[in-house]
Coordinates of C-alpha atoms in Angstrom, one line a residue:
M1 CA -82.4 12.8 117.2
K2 CA -82.1 11.6 113.9
N3 CA -82.7 14.4 110.9
L4 CA -83.3 13.5 108.0
L5 CA -82.9 15.3 104.1
I6 CA -84.9 14.1 101.5
I7 CA -83.9 14.9 98.2
G8 CA -86.4 15.4 95.1
A9 CA -89.7 16.3 94.8
G10 CA -91.4 14.3 92.5
G11 CA -94.5 11.4 93.3
V12 CA -91.2 9.9 94.8
S13 CA -90.6 11.8 97.0
R14 CA -94.1 12.7 98.1
V15 CA -94.9 9.2 99.5
A16 CA -91.2 8.3 101.5
T17 CA -91.5 12.1 103.1
K18 CA -95.6 11.0 103.7
K19 CA -94.6 8.3 105.3
C20 CA -91.5 9.3 107.0
V21 CA -94.1 12.1 108.8
M22 CA -97.2 8.8 109.6
N23 CA -93.5 7.7 111.0
I24 CA -92.1 9.9 112.8
N25 CA -91.2 8.1 116.4
S26 CA -88.1 7.5 114.3
F27 CA -87.1 10.0 112.9
G28 CA -86.6 13.4 114.5
S29 CA -86.3 16.8 112.1
I30 CA -87.1 16.0 108.1
T31 CA -86.2 18.7 105.4
L32 CA -87.4 17.6 101.5
A33 CA -85.0 19.6 99.4
S34 CA -84.3 20.6 95.5
R35 CA -83.6 22.5 91.9
N36 CA -87.4 23.6 92.6
I37 CA -88.3 24.6 96.0
N38 CA -91.7 25.0 95.2
K39 CA -92.6 21.5 94.5
C40 CA -91.2 21.1 98.2
K41 CA -93.3 23.8 99.4
I42 CA -95.9 22.3 98.2
I43 CA -95.6 18.4 99.7
A44 CA -94.7 20.4 102.8
N45 CA -97.6 22.5 103.0
E46 CA -99.8 19.2 102.4
I47 CA -98.4 17.6 105.9
Q48 CA -98.5 20.4 107.7
K49 CA -102.2 21.1 107.5
E50 CA -103.0 16.7 107.0
F51 CA -100.7 15.5 110.7
G52 CA -99.6 19.4 111.5
I53 CA -96.6 18.3 110.9
K54 CA -93.6 20.6 109.7
I55 CA -91.3 20.3 107.8
N56 CA -88.7 22.0 106.2
T57 CA -88.1 22.7 103.1
A58 CA -84.1 23.8 101.3
Q59 CA -83.0 24.5 97.9
V60 CA -80.2 22.8 96.9
D61 CA -78.8 22.1 93.4
A62 CA -77.5 18.0 93.8
D63 CA -75.3 18.1 91.0
H64 CA -72.9 20.0 92.8
T65 CA -71.3 18.2 95.7
S66 CA -70.6 21.0 97.6
E67 CA -74.0 22.3 97.9
V68 CA -75.2 19.5 99.2
I69 CA -72.4 19.0 101.4
K70 CA -73.7 22.8 102.9
L71 CA -77.2 21.6 103.0
I72 CA -76.1 18.6 105.3
K73 CA -74.3 20.7 107.6
D74 CA -76.7 23.0 107.8
T75 CA -79.3 20.4 108.2
K76 CA -77.9 18.4 110.8
A77 CA -78.5 15.3 108.9
S78 CA -77.7 11.8 109.7
A79 CA -79.0 10.1 107.0
V80 CA -79.9 11.6 103.5
L81 CA -82.7 9.9 100.7
N82 CA -82.0 10.3 97.4
V83 CA -85.3 10.1 95.2
A84 CA -84.0 12.5 92.9
L85 CA -82.9 11.3 89.5
P86 CA -80.5 8.4 89.6
Y87 CA -77.7 10.7 87.3
Q88 CA -76.7 12.6 90.7
D89 CA -75.9 9.0 93.3
L90 CA -72.3 10.5 93.3
S91 CA -72.4 13.8 93.9
I92 CA -74.7 12.9 96.8
M93 CA -72.5 10.3 97.7
D94 CA -69.3 12.2 98.2
A95 CA -71.1 14.6 99.9
C96 CA -72.6 11.8 102.6
I97 CA -68.7 10.5 102.4
A98 CA -67.3 14.4 103.5
T99 CA -69.8 15.2 105.7
K100 CA -70.3 11.2 107.7
T101 CA -73.7 11.0 106.7
H102 CA -75.5 7.4 106.0
Y103 CA -77.4 7.3 102.6
I104 CA -80.4 5.4 100.9
D105 CA -81.0 5.0 96.8
T106 CA -83.5 4.1 94.9
A107 CA -81.7 3.3 91.6
N108 CA -79.3 2.6 90.5
Y109 CA -76.6 5.1 89.1
E110 CA -77.0 5.8 84.6
H111 CA -74.3 7.6 82.9
P112 CA -75.7 10.3 81.1
D113 CA -74.5 10.2 78.3
T114 CA -74.4 6.0 78.0
A115 CA -78.1 4.2 78.1
K116 CA -76.5 2.4 81.0
F117 CA -77.5 0.7 84.0
E118 CA -74.7 -0.3 87.1
Y119 CA -73.0 -0.4 89.9
K120 CA -69.7 -0.1 89.6
E121 CA -68.7 3.3 90.9
Q122 CA -71.4 3.1 93.7
W123 CA -69.2 -0.3 95.0
A124 CA -66.1 1.5 94.6
R125 CA -66.3 3.8 97.1
S126 CA -67.9 1.3 99.1
E127 CA -64.0 2.1 101.6
E128 CA -64.9 5.3 101.2
F129 CA -68.2 4.4 103.5
K130 CA -65.9 2.2 105.5
D131 CA -63.4 5.1 106.3
A132 CA -65.9 7.6 107.4
G133 CA -67.9 4.9 109.4
I134 CA -71.0 4.9 107.6
L135 CA -73.6 3.4 105.3
G136 CA -75.1 3.8 102.1
L137 CA -77.7 1.5 100.8
L138 CA -78.5 1.2 96.9
G139 CA -81.1 0.7 95.7
S140 CA -84.0 1.0 98.2
G141 CA -87.3 1.1 96.2
F142 CA -89.5 -1.8 94.7
D143 CA -87.1 -3.2 92.2
P144 CA -85.0 -2.8 93.0
G145 CA -86.1 -3.0 96.4
V146 CA -88.2 -4.9 97.8
T147 CA -87.7 -7.1 94.6
N148 CA -83.8 -7.8 96.4
I149 CA -85.8 -8.5 100.0
F150 CA -88.1 -11.1 98.5
C151 CA -84.8 -12.8 97.3
A152 CA -83.3 -12.8 100.0
Y153 CA -85.9 -13.4 102.1
A154 CA -86.8 -17.0 99.6
Q155 CA -82.4 -17.5 100.5
Q156 CA -83.4 -16.6 104.2
Y157 CA -85.8 -18.6 104.9
L158 CA -87.8 -20.8 102.3
F159 CA -84.9 -22.9 100.6
D160 CA -81.7 -24.9 101.1
S161 CA -80.1 -23.0 98.2
I162 CA -81.5 -21.1 95.0
E163 CA -81.5 -21.9 91.1
Y164 CA -83.7 -19.6 89.3
I165 CA -86.1 -16.3 90.0
D166 CA -88.0 -14.7 87.8
I167 CA -88.7 -10.7 88.6
L168 CA -92.2 -10.4 87.4
D169 CA -93.0 -6.2 87.6
C170 CA -97.0 -5.5 85.7
N171 CA -98.5 -2.4 86.1
A172 CA -102.5 -2.8 84.9
G173 CA -103.4 1.2 85.4
D174 CA -104.8 2.8 83.4
H175 CA -103.9 6.6 83.1
G176 CA -106.1 7.8 79.6
Y177 CA -103.7 9.5 77.4
A178 CA -102.3 7.8 74.1
F179 CA -98.9 7.5 75.4
A180 CA -97.2 8.7 79.2
T181 CA -94.9 7.5 81.4
N182 CA -95.5 6.1 85.6
F183 CA -91.7 7.9 86.0
N184 CA -89.8 9.9 84.4
P185 CA -89.7 9.2 80.9
E186 CA -86.1 9.8 80.4
I187 CA -85.3 6.6 82.6
N188 CA -88.0 4.5 81.6
L189 CA -87.4 5.6 77.3
R190 CA -83.4 4.7 77.7
E191 CA -84.6 1.7 80.0
V192 CA -87.0 0.2 77.7
S193 CA -85.8 0.4 74.8
S194 CA -82.4 -0.7 74.9
N195 CA -80.9 -4.1 74.6
G196 CA -82.4 -6.7 77.0
R197 CA -80.3 -8.7 79.0
Y198 CA -79.9 -11.6 81.2
W199 CA -77.8 -13.7 83.1
E200 CA -77.6 -17.2 83.3
D201 CA -74.9 -20.2 83.7
G202 CA -72.1 -17.7 85.1
K203 CA -72.4 -15.6 82.1
W204 CA -74.2 -12.4 80.9
I205 CA -76.7 -13.0 77.0
E206 CA -77.9 -9.9 75.1
T207 CA -81.1 -9.7 73.6
K208 CA -82.6 -7.0 71.4
P209 CA -84.7 -5.4 72.6
L210 CA -88.3 -7.0 73.4
E211 CA -87.1 -9.8 71.8
I212 CA -87.9 -12.2 74.4
S213 CA -91.6 -11.6 75.9
M214 CA -94.0 -14.3 77.9
E215 CA -97.9 -14.3 79.3
W216 CA -97.7 -14.2 82.6
D217 CA -101.5 -14.9 84.7
Y218 CA -101.2 -12.0 87.6
P219 CA -103.1 -12.2 90.6
E220 CA -105.7 -9.6 90.6
V221 CA -104.5 -8.9 86.9
G222 CA -104.8 -11.5 85.0
V223 CA -102.5 -12.3 82.4
K224 CA -100.1 -9.6 80.2
D225 CA -97.5 -9.9 77.7
S226 CA -94.5 -9.5 79.4
Y227 CA -91.3 -8.5 78.0
L228 CA -87.7 -9.3 79.1
L229 CA -85.2 -6.0 79.3
Y230 CA -81.8 -5.5 82.0
H231 CA -83.0 -4.5 85.2
E232 CA -80.6 -3.7 87.8
E233 CA -80.7 -5.7 90.8
M234 CA -80.0 -8.7 89.2
E235 CA -76.3 -7.1 89.1
S236 CA -76.2 -7.4 92.8
L237 CA -78.3 -10.2 93.0
V238 CA -76.0 -12.5 90.8
K239 CA -73.1 -11.7 93.8
H240 CA -75.2 -12.9 96.1
I241 CA -77.8 -15.5 95.4
K242 CA -75.4 -18.2 96.4
G243 CA -75.6 -20.9 93.5
L244 CA -78.2 -19.1 91.1
K245 CA -78.4 -20.9 87.8
R246 CA -80.4 -17.9 85.6
I247 CA -82.0 -14.7 86.4
R248 CA -84.5 -12.8 84.2
F249 CA -86.8 -9.2 84.2
F250 CA -89.5 -9.6 82.6
M251 CA -91.9 -6.2 82.4
T252 CA -95.7 -6.1 81.1
F253 CA -96.2 -3.6 78.3
G254 CA -99.8 -2.8 76.0
Q255 CA -99.5 -2.4 72.5
S256 CA -100.2 0.6 71.5
Y257 CA -97.1 1.7 74.6
L258 CA -95.1 0.0 72.5
T259 CA -96.1 1.4 68.5
H260 CA -96.0 5.2 70.2
M261 CA -92.5 4.4 71.9
K262 CA -91.7 2.4 68.4
C263 CA -92.9 5.3 66.4
L264 CA -90.2 8.1 68.8
E265 CA -87.3 5.5 67.6
N266 CA -87.6 5.7 64.9
V267 CA -87.5 9.4 63.8
G268 CA -85.0 10.4 66.9
M269 CA -86.8 11.3 69.7
L270 CA -85.2 9.2 72.0
R271 CA -81.9 10.4 70.9
I272 CA -79.6 11.1 74.0
D273 CA -76.8 13.0 72.3
E274 CA -77.4 16.8 71.2
V275 CA -78.9 17.7 67.9
E276 CA -78.5 21.4 66.7
V277 CA -81.3 22.7 66.0
D278 CA -81.7 26.2 64.6
G279 CA -78.2 27.3 66.0
K280 CA -78.7 25.9 69.7
K281 CA -78.8 22.2 70.8
I282 CA -80.5 20.3 72.5
V283 CA -81.4 16.4 73.8
P284 CA -84.6 14.7 71.9
I285 CA -85.3 13.2 75.3
K286 CA -84.7 15.3 77.7
L287 CA -87.6 17.3 74.7
L288 CA -89.6 14.8 74.6
K289 CA -90.0 14.7 78.6
E290 CA -91.4 18.0 78.2
L291 CA -93.9 17.1 76.0
L292 CA -95.0 13.9 77.7
P293 CA -97.1 14.4 81.2
D294 CA -95.6 14.3 84.3
P295 CA -95.8 11.5 85.8
A296 CA -96.4 13.8 89.2
S297 CA -99.5 14.7 87.9
L298 CA -100.7 11.1 86.5
G299 CA -101.9 10.1 90.3
E300 CA -105.6 10.9 90.3
R301 CA -106.5 10.0 86.9
T302 CA -105.1 6.5 87.4
V303 CA -107.1 3.3 87.6
G304 CA -106.1 -0.4 87.6
K305 CA -103.4 -2.7 89.3
T306 CA -99.8 -2.7 89.9
N307 CA -98.5 -6.5 90.7
I308 CA -94.7 -6.3 91.0
G309 CA -93.3 -10.6 92.7
C310 CA -90.6 -12.7 92.4
V311 CA -90.9 -15.9 91.3
I312 CA -88.0 -18.3 92.3
E313 CA -86.9 -22.3 92.2
G314 CA -84.5 -24.4 93.8
I315 CA -83.9 -27.1 96.5
K316 CA -85.4 -27.6 99.7
D317 CA -85.2 -30.2 102.2
G318 CA -83.5 -32.4 99.0
K319 CA -86.7 -31.3 96.8
P320 CA -87.5 -29.1 94.2
K321 CA -89.7 -26.1 95.2
K322 CA -90.9 -22.5 93.4
V323 CA -92.8 -20.1 95.1
Y324 CA -93.8 -16.8 94.3
I325 CA -93.7 -14.1 96.2
Y326 CA -95.3 -11.0 94.7
N327 CA -97.1 -7.2 96.1
V328 CA -100.1 -6.2 94.3
C329 CA -101.3 -2.6 95.0
D330 CA -104.1 -0.5 93.5
H331 CA -103.6 2.8 91.8
Q332 CA -106.3 4.8 93.7
E333 CA -105.8 3.0 97.0
C334 CA -102.6 4.9 97.2
F335 CA -103.6 8.1 95.7
K336 CA -106.3 8.4 98.6
E337 CA -102.7 8.2 100.9
T338 CA -100.3 10.1 99.9
G339 CA -101.9 11.8 96.5
A340 CA -99.4 9.7 93.9
Q341 CA -99.9 6.7 92.0
A342 CA -99.1 3.7 92.3
V343 CA -95.7 3.2 90.6
S344 CA -94.4 6.0 93.0
Y345 CA -96.4 4.5 96.5
T346 CA -94.4 1.1 95.4
T347 CA -90.8 3.1 95.4
G348 CA -91.6 5.7 98.0
V349 CA -92.1 3.4 100.2
P350 CA -88.8 0.8 100.4
A351 CA -87.9 4.1 100.7
M352 CA -88.4 5.2 104.0
I353 CA -88.4 1.6 105.3
G354 CA -85.4 1.3 104.4
T355 CA -84.1 4.6 106.2
K356 CA -86.1 4.0 109.3
L357 CA -84.7 0.7 108.9
I358 CA -81.0 2.3 109.5
F359 CA -82.6 5.1 111.9
D360 CA -84.0 1.8 114.3
E361 CA -80.5 1.1 113.7
L362 CA -81.9 -3.0 112.8
Y363 CA -79.8 -2.3 109.9
K364 CA -76.2 -1.6 110.3
G365 CA -72.7 -2.0 108.8
K366 CA -69.8 0.3 107.2
G367 CA -69.4 0.9 103.2
V368 CA -71.5 0.4 100.5
F369 CA -73.9 -2.7 100.9
N370 CA -77.7 -3.5 98.8
L371 CA -80.3 -5.0 100.4
E372 CA -80.1 -8.5 99.8
E373 CA -76.7 -8.5 102.0
F374 CA -79.3 -7.3 105.5
D375 CA -81.9 -10.2 107.3
A376 CA -84.7 -9.6 105.0
K377 CA -87.3 -10.4 108.2
P378 CA -87.0 -6.7 109.6
F379 CA -88.7 -5.2 106.4
M380 CA -90.5 -7.9 105.3
D381 CA -92.5 -7.3 108.5
E382 CA -93.0 -3.7 108.0
L383 CA -94.1 -4.2 104.1
M384 CA -96.7 -6.0 106.2
V385 CA -97.5 -2.7 108.1
Q386 CA -96.2 -0.1 105.6
G387 CA -98.9 -1.0 103.5
L388 CA -97.3 -3.3 100.1
P389 CA -98.3 -6.6 101.4
W390 CA -96.7 -9.0 99.5
K391 CA -98.2 -13.0 99.5
V392 CA -96.4 -16.0 98.4
K393 CA -97.6 -18.5 96.8
E394 CA -97.0 -22.1 96.1
L395 CA -96.2 -22.9 93.0

């Protein structure tokens, strides 16, 4: 029997766990673990009440490889789905290597002391994964994740060669607060306030934060201001999309969000180093995280839609071709199904799909892989039936 260990207890883990239960034929027992076992128990009780299926819960400090190793052994897990903070990717990966257990995550590793996202240290473990005879699937969320799959699908089935990719992420949800973030504030604010980067003609070009913007008409949402950021999936797509000349990432932000963020940055609240206050050392952005609304609490009050997709341009049969592959998600519909808003839903569903494809042995391999290295069609097919239907629009 293939058993699954899920590490994390936020909105994404809520969605991923419920979706695993809804696809229980692919899984054996499921254990949900985190530092906060009470949150795990709340999710488990909801699932027991709704589906009549028992979810095991456990407490674990995922920063300590030894604790994760013990939990993997205790649960006889065949795979670990890591939906905890990206700082913890490496300790959990190391535990999987030690126990010869498949590994799946939803986000790039982020250095705790530097606002920098990169796959370097995760990719460096590929040989150890090969030696252990296990598969590590990196970034099985939406972006990264589904956006990688959209690009892989285009390369494998729609184009002879791809030259330009723009990844477009629009969250038009309204939660009613003056300022809040739709996922972990530390990650969100560090991501948005950092310098932008895009790849063109074989090199990375750095920009000032939010220096480059454009308007885009998002289907079912409308025209929104979209700002160029650096985002992790570009690092792997540059390696795996052949013939690529340029790739960029854009995300939408309202002016209220940008004004609040700039003010917080100006007064030092986005700092990630320690400062001393009344003899105690604190990290300003961690304090801010505690002051802002918990993203997991936004689901019930968030209305509106998300639209995330890829504009891909290249050559097919000797002629120029341009397509827009995208998904639209409704916050309230996601909440009705899983108790979480669309940002958690669009990450949690692909996390389950990536895990399911490994358990169903449609994705196999030894080493560490990004999603675009596999056949995109099985993933695309699952998206259509698991709640994230996609469309292809010719441009």
